[in-house]
PDB file of C-alpha atoms in Angstrom:
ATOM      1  CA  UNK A   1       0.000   0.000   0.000  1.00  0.00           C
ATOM      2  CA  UNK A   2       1.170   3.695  -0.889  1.00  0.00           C
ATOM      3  CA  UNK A   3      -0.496   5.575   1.824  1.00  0.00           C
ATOM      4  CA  UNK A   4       2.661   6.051   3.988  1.00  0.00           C
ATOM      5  CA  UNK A   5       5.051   6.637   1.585  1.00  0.00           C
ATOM      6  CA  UNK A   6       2.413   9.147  -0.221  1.00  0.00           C
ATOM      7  CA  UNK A   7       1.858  10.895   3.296  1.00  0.00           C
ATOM      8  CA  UNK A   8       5.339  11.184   4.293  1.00  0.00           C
ATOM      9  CA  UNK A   9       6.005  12.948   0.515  1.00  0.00           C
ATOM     10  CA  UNK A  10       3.120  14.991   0.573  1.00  0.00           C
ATOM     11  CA  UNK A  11       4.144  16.437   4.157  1.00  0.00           C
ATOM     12  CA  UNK A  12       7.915  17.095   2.901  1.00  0.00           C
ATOM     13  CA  UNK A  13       6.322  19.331   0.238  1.00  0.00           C
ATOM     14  CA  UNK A  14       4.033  20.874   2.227  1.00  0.00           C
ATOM     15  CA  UNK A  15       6.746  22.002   4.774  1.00  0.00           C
ATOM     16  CA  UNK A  16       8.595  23.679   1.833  1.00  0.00           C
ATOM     17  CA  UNK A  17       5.170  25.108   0.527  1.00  0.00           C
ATOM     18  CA  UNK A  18       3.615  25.759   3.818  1.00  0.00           C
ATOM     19  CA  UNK A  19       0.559  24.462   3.006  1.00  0.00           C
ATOM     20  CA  UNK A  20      -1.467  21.560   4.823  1.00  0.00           C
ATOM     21  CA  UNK A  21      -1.914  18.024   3.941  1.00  0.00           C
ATOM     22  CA  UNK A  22      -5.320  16.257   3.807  1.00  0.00           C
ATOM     23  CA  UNK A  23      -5.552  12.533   4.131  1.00  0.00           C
ATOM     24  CA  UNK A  24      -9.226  11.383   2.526  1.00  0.00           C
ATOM     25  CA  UNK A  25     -10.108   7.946   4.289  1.00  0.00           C
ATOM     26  CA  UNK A  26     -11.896   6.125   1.351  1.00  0.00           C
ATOM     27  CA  UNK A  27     -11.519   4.081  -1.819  1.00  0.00           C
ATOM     28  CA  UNK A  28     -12.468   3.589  -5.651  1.00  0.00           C
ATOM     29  CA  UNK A  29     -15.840   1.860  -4.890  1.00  0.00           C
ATOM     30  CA  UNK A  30     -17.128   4.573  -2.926  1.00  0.00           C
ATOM     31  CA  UNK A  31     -19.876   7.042  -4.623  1.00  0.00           C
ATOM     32  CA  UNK A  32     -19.307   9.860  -2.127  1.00  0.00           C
ATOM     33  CA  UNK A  33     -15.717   9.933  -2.073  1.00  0.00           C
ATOM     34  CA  UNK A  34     -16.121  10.260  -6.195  1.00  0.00           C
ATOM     35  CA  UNK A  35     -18.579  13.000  -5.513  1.00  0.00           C
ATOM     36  CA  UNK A  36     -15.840  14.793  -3.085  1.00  0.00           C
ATOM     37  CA  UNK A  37     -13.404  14.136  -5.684  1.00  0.00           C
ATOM     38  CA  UNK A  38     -14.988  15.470  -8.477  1.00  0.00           C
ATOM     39  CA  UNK A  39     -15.684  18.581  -6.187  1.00  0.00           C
ATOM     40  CA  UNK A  40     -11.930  19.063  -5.401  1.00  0.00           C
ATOM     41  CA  UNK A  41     -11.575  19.268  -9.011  1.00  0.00           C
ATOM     42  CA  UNK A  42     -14.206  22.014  -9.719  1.00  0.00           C
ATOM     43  CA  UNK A  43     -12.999  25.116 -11.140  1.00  0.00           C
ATOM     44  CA  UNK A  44     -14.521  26.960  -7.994  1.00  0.00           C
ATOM     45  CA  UNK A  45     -12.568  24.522  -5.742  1.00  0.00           C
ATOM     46  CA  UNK A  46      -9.259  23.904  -7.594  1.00  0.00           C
ATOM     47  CA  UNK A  47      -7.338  26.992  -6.742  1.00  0.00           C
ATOM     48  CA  UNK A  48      -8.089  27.241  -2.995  1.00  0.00           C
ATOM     49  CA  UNK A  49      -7.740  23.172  -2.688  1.00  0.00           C
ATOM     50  CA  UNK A  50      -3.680  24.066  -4.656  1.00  0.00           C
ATOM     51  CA  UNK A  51      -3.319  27.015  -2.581  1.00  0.00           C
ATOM     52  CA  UNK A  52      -3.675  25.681   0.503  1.00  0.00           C
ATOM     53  CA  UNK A  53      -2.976  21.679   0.730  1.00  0.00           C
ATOM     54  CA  UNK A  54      -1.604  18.738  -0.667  1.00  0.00           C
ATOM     55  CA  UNK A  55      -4.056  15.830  -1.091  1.00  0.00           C
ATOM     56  CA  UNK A  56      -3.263  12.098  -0.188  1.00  0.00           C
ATOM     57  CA  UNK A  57      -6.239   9.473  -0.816  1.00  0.00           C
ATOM     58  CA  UNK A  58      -5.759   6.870   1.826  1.00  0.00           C
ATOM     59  CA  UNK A  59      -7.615   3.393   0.506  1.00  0.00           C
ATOM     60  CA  UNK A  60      -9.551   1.513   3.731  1.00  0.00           C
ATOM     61  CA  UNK A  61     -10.668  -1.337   1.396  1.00  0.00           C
ATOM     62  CA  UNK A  62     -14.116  -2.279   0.481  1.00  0.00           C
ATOM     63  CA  UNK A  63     -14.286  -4.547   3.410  1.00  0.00           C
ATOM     64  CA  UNK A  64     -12.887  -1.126   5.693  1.00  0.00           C
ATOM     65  CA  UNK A  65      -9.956  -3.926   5.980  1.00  0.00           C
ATOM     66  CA  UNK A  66      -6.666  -2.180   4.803  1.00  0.00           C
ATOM     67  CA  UNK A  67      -5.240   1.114   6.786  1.00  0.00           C
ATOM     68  CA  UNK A  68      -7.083   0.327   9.741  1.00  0.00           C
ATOM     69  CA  UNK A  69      -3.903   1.522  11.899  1.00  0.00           C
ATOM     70  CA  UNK A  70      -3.746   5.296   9.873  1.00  0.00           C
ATOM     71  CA  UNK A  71      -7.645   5.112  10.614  1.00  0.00           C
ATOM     72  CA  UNK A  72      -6.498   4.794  14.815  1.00  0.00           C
ATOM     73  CA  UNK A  73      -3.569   7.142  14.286  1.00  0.00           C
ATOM     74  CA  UNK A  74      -5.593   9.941  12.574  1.00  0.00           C
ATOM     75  CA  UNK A  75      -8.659   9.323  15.241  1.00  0.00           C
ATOM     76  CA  UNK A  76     -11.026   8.578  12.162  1.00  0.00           C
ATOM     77  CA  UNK A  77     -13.768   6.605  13.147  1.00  0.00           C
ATOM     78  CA  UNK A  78     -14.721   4.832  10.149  1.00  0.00           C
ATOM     79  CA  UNK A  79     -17.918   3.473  11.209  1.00  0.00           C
ATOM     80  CA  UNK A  80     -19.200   6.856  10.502  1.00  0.00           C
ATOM     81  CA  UNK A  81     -18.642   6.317   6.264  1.00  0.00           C
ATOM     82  CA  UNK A  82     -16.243   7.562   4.119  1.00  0.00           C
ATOM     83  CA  UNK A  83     -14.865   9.696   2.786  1.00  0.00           C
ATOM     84  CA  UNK A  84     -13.168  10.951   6.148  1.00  0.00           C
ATOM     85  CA  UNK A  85     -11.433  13.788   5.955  1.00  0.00           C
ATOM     86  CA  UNK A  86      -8.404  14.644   7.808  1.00  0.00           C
ATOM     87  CA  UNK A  87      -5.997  17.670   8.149  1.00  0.00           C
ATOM     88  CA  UNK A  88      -2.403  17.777   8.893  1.00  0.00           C
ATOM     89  CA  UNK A  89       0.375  20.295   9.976  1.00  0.00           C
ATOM     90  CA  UNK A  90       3.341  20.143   8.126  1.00  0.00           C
ATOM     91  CA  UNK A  91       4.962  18.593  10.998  1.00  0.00           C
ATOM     92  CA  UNK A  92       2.594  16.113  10.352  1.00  0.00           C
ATOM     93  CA  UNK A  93       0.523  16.999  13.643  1.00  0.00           C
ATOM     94  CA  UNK A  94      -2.984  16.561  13.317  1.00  0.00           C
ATOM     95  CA  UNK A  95      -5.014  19.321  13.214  1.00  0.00           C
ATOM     96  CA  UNK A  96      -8.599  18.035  12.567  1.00  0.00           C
ATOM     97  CA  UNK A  97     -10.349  14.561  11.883  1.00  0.00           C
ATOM     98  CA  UNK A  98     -13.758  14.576  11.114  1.00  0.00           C
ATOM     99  CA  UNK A  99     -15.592  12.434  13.937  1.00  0.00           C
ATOM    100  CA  UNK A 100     -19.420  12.417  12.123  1.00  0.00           C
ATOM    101  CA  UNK A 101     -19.305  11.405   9.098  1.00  0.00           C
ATOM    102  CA  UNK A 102     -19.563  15.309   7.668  1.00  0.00           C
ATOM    103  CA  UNK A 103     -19.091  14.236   3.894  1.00  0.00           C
ATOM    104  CA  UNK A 104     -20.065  10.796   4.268  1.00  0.00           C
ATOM    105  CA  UNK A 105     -23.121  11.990   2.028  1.00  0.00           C
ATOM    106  CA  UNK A 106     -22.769  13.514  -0.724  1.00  0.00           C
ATOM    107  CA  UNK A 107     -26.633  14.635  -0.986  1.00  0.00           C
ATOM    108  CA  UNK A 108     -25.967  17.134   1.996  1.00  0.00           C
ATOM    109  CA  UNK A 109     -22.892  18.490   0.929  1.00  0.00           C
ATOM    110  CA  UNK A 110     -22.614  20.791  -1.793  1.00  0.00           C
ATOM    111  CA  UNK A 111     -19.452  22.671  -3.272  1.00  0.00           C
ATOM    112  CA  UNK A 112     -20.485  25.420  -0.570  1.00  0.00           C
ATOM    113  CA  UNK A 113     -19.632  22.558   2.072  1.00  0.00           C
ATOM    114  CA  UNK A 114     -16.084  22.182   1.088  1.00  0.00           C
ATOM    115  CA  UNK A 115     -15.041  25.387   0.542  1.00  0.00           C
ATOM    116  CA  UNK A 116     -16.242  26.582   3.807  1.00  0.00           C
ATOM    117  CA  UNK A 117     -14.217  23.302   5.083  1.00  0.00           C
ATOM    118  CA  UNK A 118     -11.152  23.997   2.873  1.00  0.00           C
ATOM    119  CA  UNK A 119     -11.148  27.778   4.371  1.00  0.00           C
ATOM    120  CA  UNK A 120     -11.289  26.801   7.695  1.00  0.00           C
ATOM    121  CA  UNK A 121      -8.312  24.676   7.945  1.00  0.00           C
ATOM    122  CA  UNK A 122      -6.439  26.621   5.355  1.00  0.00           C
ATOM    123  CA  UNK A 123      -3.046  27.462   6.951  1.00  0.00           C
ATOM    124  CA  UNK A 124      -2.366  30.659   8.304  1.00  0.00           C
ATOM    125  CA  UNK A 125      -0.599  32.465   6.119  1.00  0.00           C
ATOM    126  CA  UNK A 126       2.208  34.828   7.198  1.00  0.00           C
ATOM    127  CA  UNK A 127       1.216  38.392   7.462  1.00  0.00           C
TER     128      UNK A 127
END
């Protein structure tokens, strides 16, 4: 599995950057985490999504089977549905994991959703 490898790169790049990483808990047979995807992709969510973060998809398996331990490190509880976002400092500290299940449904979140998300844990940028 790439996960660790693809966390520990994304975090090296977001030190030099100083942006944020966010791990989505997920994988390929899972409509919502498509529907957050495509949304990432959006020309209103593209540039602050680049701006602010590096994105690492972390795969749980369709029997929630495979990552189970970056699930427990990252305090996602998967139960809730997927995707699962979290956010990391640099550093690799964790800032936020979501604990309900907030995008677990795509028919409640809309492209509003994430940006307000995405603005949120944005990092602070130097003044």
């Amino acid at each position: 599995d790439k996960a660790r490898p693809e966390i520990a790169a994304a975090l090296r790049r977001a030190s030099r950057d100083h942006k944020r990483v966010i791990l989505v808990f997920g994988g390929n047979w899972c409509y919502d985490c498509h529907v957050l995807d495509t949304a990432f992709h959006s020309k209103e969510i593209a540039p602050l999504l680049r701006a602010n973060f590096y994105v690492v998809h972390v795969n749980i398996g369709e029997e929630y089977d495979k990552n189970l331990d970056l699930a427990a490190k990252y305090q996602v509880p998967l139960k809730k549905g997927v995707p699962a976002l979290v956010v990391l400092d640099p550093d690799g500290k964790l800032v936020y994991s979501q604990q309900a299940g907030e995008f677990e449904n795509s028919v409640r979140i809309g492209p509003a959703d994430v940006i307000a998300f995405l603005k949120k844990w944005a990092p602070a940028r130097p003044s």
